[in-house]
mmCIF file of C-alpha atoms and ligand atoms in Angstrom:
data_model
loop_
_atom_site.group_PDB
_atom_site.id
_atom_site.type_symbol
_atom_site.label_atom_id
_atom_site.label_comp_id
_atom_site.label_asym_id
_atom_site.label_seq_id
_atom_site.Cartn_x
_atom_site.Cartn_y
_atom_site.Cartn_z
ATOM 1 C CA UNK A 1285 -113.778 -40.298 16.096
ATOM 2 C CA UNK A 1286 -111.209 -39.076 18.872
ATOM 3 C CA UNK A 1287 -107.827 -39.336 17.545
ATOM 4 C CA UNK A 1288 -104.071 -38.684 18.472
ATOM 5 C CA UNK A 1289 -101.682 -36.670 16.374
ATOM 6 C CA UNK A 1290 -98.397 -37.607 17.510
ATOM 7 C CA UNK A 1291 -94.904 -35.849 16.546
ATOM 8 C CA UNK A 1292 -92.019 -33.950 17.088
ATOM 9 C CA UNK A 1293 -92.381 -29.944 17.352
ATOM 10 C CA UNK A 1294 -93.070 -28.452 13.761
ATOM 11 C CA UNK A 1295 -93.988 -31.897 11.999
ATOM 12 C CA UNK A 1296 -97.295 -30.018 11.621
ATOM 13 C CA UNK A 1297 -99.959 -31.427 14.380
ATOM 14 C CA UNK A 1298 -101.716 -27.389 14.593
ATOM 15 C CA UNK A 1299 -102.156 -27.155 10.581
ATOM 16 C CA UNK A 1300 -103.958 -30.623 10.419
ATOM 17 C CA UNK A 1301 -105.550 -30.338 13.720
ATOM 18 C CA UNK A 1302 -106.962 -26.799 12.147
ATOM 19 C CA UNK A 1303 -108.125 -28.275 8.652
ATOM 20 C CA UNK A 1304 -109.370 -31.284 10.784
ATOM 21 C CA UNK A 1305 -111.664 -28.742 12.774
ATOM 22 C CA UNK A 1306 -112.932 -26.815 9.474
ATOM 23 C CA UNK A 1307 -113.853 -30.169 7.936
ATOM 24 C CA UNK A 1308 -115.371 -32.591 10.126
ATOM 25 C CA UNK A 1309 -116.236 -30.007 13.086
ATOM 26 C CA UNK A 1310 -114.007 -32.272 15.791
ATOM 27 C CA UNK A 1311 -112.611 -30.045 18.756
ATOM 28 C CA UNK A 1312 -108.830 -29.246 18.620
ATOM 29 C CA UNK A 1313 -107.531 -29.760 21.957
ATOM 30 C CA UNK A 1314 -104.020 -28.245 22.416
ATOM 31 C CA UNK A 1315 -102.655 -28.279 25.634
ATOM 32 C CA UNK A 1316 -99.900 -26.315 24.781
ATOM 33 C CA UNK A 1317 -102.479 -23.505 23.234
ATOM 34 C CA UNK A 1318 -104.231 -23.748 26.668
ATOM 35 C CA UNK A 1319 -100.708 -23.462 28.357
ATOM 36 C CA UNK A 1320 -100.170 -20.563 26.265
ATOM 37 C CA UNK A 1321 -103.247 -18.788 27.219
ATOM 38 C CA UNK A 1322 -103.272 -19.753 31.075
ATOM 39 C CA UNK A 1323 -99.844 -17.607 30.855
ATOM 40 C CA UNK A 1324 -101.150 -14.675 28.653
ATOM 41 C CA UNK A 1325 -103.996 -14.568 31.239
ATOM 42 C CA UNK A 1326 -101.334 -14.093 34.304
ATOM 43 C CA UNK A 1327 -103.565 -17.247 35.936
ATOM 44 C CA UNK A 1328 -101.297 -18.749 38.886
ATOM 45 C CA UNK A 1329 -101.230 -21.856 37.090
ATOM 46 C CA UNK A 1330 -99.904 -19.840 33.870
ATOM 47 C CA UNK A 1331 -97.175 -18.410 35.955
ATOM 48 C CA UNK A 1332 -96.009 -21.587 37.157
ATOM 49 C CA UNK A 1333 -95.590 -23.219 34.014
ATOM 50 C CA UNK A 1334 -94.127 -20.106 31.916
ATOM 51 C CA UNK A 1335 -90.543 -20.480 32.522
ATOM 52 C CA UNK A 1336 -90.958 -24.283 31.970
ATOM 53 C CA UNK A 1337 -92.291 -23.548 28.988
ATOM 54 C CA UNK A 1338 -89.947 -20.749 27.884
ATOM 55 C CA UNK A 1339 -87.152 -23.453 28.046
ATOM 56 C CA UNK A 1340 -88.810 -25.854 26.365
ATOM 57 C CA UNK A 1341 -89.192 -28.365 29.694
ATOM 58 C CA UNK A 1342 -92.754 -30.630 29.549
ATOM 59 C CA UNK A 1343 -94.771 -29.489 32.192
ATOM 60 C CA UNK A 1344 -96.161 -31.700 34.669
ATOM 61 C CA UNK A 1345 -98.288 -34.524 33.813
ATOM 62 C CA UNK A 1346 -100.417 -33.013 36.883
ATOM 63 C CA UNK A 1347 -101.367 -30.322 35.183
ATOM 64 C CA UNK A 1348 -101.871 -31.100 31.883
ATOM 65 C CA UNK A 1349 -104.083 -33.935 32.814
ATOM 66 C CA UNK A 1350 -106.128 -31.345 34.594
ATOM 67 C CA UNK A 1351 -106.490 -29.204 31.720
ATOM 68 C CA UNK A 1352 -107.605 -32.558 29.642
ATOM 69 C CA UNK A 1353 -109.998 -33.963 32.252
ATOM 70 C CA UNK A 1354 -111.658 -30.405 32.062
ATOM 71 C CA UNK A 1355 -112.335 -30.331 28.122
ATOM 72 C CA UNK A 1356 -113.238 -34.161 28.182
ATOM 73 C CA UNK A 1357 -116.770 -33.593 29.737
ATOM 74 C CA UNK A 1358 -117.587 -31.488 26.786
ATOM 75 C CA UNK A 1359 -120.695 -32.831 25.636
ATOM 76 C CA UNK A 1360 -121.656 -30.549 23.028
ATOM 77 C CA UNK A 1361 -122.399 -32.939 19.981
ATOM 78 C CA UNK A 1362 -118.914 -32.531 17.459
ATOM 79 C CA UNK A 1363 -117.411 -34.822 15.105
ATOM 80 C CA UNK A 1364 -114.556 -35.551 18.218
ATOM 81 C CA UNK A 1365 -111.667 -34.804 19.587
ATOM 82 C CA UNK A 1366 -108.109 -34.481 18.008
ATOM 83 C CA UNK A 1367 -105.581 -34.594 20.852
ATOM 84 C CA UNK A 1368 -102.734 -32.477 19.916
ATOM 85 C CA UNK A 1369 -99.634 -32.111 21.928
ATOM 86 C CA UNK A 1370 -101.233 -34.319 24.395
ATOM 87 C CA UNK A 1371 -99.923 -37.014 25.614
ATOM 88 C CA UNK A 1372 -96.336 -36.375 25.951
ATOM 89 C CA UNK A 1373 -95.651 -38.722 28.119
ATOM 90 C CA UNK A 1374 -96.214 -42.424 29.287
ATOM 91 C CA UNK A 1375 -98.526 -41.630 32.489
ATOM 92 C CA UNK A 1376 -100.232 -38.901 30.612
ATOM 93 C CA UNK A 1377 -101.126 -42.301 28.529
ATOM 94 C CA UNK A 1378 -102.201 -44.136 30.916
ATOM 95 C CA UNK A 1379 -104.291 -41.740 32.248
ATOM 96 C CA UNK A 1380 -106.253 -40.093 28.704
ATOM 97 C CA UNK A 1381 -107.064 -44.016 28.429
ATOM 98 C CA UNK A 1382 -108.493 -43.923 32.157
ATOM 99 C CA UNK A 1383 -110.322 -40.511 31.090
ATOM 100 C CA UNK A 1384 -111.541 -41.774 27.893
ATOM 101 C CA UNK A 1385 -113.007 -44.819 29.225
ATOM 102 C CA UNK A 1386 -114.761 -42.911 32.475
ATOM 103 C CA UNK A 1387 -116.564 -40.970 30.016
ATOM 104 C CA UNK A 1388 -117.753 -44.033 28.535
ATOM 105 C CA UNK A 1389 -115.368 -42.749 24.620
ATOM 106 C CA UNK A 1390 -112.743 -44.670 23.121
ATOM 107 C CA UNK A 1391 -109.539 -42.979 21.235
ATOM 108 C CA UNK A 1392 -109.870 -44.836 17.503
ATOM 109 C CA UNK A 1393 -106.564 -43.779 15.950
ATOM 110 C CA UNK A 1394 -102.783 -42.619 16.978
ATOM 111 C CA UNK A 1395 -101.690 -40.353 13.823
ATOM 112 C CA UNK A 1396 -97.613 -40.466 13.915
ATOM 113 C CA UNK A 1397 -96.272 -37.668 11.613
ATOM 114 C CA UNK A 1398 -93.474 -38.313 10.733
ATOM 115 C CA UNK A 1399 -90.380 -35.936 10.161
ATOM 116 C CA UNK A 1400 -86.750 -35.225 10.045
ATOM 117 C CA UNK A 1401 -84.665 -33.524 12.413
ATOM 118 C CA UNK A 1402 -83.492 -31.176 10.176
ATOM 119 C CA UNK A 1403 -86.155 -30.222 8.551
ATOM 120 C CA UNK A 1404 -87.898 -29.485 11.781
ATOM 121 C CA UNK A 1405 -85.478 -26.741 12.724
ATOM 122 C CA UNK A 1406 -85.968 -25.224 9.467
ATOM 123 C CA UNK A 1407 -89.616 -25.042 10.068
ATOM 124 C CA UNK A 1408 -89.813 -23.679 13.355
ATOM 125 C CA UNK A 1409 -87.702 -21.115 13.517
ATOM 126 C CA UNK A 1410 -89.553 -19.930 10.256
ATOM 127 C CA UNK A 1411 -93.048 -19.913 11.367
ATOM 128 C CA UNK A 1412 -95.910 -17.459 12.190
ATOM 129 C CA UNK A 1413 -98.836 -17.649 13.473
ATOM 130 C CA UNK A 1414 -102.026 -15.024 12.495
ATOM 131 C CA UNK A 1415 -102.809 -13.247 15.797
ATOM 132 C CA UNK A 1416 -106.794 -13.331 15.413
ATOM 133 C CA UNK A 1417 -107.300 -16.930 13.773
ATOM 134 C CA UNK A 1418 -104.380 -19.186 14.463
ATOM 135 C CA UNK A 1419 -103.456 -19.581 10.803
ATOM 136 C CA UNK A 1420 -100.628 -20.799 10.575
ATOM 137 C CA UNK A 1421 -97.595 -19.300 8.122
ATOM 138 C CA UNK A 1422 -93.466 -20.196 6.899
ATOM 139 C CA UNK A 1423 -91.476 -17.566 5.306
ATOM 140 C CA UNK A 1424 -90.087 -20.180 3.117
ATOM 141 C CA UNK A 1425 -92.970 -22.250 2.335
ATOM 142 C CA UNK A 1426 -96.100 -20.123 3.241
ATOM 143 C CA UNK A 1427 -95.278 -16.568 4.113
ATOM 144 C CA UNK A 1428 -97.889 -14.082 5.255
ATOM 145 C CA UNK A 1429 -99.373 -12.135 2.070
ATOM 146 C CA UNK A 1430 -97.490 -9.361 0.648
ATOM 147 C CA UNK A 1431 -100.287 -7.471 1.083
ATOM 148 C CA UNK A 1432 -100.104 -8.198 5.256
ATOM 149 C CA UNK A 1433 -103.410 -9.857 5.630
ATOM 150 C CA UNK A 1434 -104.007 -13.515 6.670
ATOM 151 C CA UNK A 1435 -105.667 -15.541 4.127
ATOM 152 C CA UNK A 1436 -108.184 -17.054 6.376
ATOM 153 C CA UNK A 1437 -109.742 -14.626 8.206
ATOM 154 C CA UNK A 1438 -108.085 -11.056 7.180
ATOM 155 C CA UNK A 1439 -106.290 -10.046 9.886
ATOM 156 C CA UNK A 1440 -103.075 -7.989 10.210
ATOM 157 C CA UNK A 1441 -101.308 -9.448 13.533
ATOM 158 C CA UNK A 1442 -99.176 -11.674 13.392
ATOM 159 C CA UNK A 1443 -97.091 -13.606 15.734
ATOM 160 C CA UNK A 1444 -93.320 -15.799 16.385
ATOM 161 C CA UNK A 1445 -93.942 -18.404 19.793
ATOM 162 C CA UNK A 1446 -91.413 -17.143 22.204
ATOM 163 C CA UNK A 1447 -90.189 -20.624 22.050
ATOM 164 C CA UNK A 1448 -89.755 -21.502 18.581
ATOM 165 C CA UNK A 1449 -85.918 -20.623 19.091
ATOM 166 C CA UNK A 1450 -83.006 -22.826 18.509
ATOM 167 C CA UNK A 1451 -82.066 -22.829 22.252
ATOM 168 C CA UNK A 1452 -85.489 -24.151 23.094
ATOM 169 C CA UNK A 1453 -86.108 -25.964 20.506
ATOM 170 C CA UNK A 1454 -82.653 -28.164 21.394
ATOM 171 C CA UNK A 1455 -84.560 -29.388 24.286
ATOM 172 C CA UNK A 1456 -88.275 -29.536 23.184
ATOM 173 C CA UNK A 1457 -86.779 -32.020 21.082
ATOM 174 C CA UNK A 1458 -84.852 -33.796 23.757
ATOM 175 C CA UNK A 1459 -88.082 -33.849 25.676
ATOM 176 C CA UNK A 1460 -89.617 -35.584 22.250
ATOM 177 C CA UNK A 1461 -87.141 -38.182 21.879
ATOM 178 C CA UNK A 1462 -86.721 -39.324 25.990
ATOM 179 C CA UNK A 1463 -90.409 -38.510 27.138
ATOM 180 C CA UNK A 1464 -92.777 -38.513 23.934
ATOM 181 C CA UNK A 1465 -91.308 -41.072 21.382
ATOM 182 C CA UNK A 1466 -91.982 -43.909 23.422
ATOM 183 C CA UNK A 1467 -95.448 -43.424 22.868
ATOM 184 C CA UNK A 1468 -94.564 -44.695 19.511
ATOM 185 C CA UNK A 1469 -94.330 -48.096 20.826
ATOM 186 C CA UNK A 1470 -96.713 -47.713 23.363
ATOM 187 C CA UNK A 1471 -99.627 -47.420 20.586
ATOM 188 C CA UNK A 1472 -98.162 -50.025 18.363
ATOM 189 C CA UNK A 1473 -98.714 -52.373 20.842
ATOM 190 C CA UNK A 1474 -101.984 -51.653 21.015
ATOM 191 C CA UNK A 1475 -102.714 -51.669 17.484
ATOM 192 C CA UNK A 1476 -103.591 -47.932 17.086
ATOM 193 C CA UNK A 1477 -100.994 -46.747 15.724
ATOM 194 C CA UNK A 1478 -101.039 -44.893 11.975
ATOM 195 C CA UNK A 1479 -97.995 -43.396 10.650
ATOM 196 C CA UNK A 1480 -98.172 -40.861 7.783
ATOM 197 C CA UNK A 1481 -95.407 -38.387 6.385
ATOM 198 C CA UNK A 1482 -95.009 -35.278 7.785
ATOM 199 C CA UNK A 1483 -92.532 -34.053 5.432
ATOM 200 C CA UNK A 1484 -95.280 -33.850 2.412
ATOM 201 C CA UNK A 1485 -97.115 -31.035 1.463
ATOM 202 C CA UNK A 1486 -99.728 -29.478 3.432
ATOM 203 C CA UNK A 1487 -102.744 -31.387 1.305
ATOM 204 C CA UNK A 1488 -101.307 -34.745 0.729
ATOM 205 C CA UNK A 1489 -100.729 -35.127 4.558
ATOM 206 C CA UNK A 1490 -104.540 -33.640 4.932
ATOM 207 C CA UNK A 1491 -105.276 -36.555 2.310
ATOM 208 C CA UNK A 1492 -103.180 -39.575 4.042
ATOM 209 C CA UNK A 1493 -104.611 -38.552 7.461
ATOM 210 C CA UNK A 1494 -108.227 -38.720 5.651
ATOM 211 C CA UNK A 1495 -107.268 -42.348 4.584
ATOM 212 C CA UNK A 1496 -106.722 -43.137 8.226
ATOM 213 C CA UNK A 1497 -110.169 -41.373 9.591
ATOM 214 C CA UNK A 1498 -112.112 -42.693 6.644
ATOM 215 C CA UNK A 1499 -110.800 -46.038 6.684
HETATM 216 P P1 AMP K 2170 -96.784 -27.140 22.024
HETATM 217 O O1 AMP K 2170 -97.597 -25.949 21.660
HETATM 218 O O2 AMP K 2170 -97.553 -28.416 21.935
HETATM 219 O O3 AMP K 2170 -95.471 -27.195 21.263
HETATM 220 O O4 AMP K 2170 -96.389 -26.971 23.569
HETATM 221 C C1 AMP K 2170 -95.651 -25.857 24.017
HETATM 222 C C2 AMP K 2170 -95.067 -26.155 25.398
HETATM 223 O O5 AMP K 2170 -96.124 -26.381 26.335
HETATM 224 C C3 AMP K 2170 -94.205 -27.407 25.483
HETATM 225 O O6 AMP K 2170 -92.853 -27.167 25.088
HETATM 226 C C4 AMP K 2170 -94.326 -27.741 26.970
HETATM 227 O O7 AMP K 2170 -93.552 -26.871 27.752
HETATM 228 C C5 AMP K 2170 -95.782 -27.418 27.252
HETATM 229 N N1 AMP K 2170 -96.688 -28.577 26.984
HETATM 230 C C6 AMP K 2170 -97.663 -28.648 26.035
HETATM 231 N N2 AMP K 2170 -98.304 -29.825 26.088
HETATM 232 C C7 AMP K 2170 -97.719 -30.530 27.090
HETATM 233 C C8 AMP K 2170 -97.917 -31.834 27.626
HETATM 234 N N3 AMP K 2170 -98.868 -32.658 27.139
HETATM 235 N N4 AMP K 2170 -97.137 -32.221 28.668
HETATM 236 C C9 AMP K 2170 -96.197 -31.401 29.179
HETATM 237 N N5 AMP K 2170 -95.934 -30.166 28.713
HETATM 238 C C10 AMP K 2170 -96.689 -29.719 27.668
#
């Protein structure tokens, strides 16, 4: 199954993309984690994008539809793909549709996860990531072990995005709401669209979005 998990910033897309990956061996693609490490790398591409990112500014469809149309020939055998992050925007739509059909797959669900303003700010400017794994950690709701190690795979680094600040955030989520929501619509009229609640805990959300896959 190839699949689209669709939200705001901090309603939680990496955490179920991760337990998604664990459990049914699909393929996580981020574009912002390949964003992220075209700019760690210093890659010419990376540089260009890093102060759009650093704002919080979508990137150009251009590019990340480049970055898709590269991971879309994997043909490894895996249990799919979860989009995540990807698309943000109407053409990027149109053209993961193009993509999907030239490589003869079809997308079979658009996840919505839904969430709250508020509580989104209060999630992102609380969370960590583990340096080594990805695991991802709140200091309110899931805070890294006293005892410094991550849970899942033991390491001690961890890590705050550069752009999980309220400055940015105000316009990643301005960038949600006039670019990305519309998507919304865009998938209910197509009848793909699944909406589950992003504000429940971390296993009931893995369960609803298992009621979707499993359906
Ligand atoms: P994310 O990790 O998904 O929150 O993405 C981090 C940043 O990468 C975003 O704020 C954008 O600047 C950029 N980005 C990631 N995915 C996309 C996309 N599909 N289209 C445009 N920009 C993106």
């Amino acid at each position: 199954m190839n699949i689209i998990l669709l939200g705001p910033p901090g309603a939680g897309k990496g955490t179920q993309a991760r337990h998604l990956v664990e459990t049914r061996n699909m393929v996580q693609l981020s574009t912002g984690d390949m964003l992220r490490e075209a700019k760690d790398s210093g890659t010419e591409m990376g540089q260009v994008v890093a102060d759009v990112m650093a704002r919080g500014a979508l990137v150009t469809d251009e590019i990340v539809i480049g970055l898709i149309r590269e991971k879309l020939t994997d043909k490894t055998s895996h249990g799919g793909f979860i989009f995540d992050g990807f698309p943000r925007t109407l053409a990027q739509a149109d053209a993961l549709g193009d993509l999907m059909a030239a490589e003869g797959q079809t997308l079979d669900a658009v996840i919505e996860m839904r969430v709250d303003d508020e509580a989104l700010v209060g999630r992102i400017t609380a969370r960590s990531t583990c340096g080594s794994c990805g695991e991802v950690y709140n200091d309110n709701t899931k805070p890294i072990p006293a005892d410094g190690k991550c849970t899942s795979c033991g390491g001690t680094e961890f890590k705050r995005r550069a752009d999980d600040n309220e400055e940015s955030l105000k316009t990643r989520l301005m960038a949600y709401y006039k670019q990305t929501s519309p998507l919304i619509g865009y998938y209910y009229a197509k009848d793909m669209l699944e909406t589950v609640d992003g504000l429940a805990a971390i296993d009931e959300v893995q369960t609803s979005i298992a009621g979707v896959l499993d359906r």
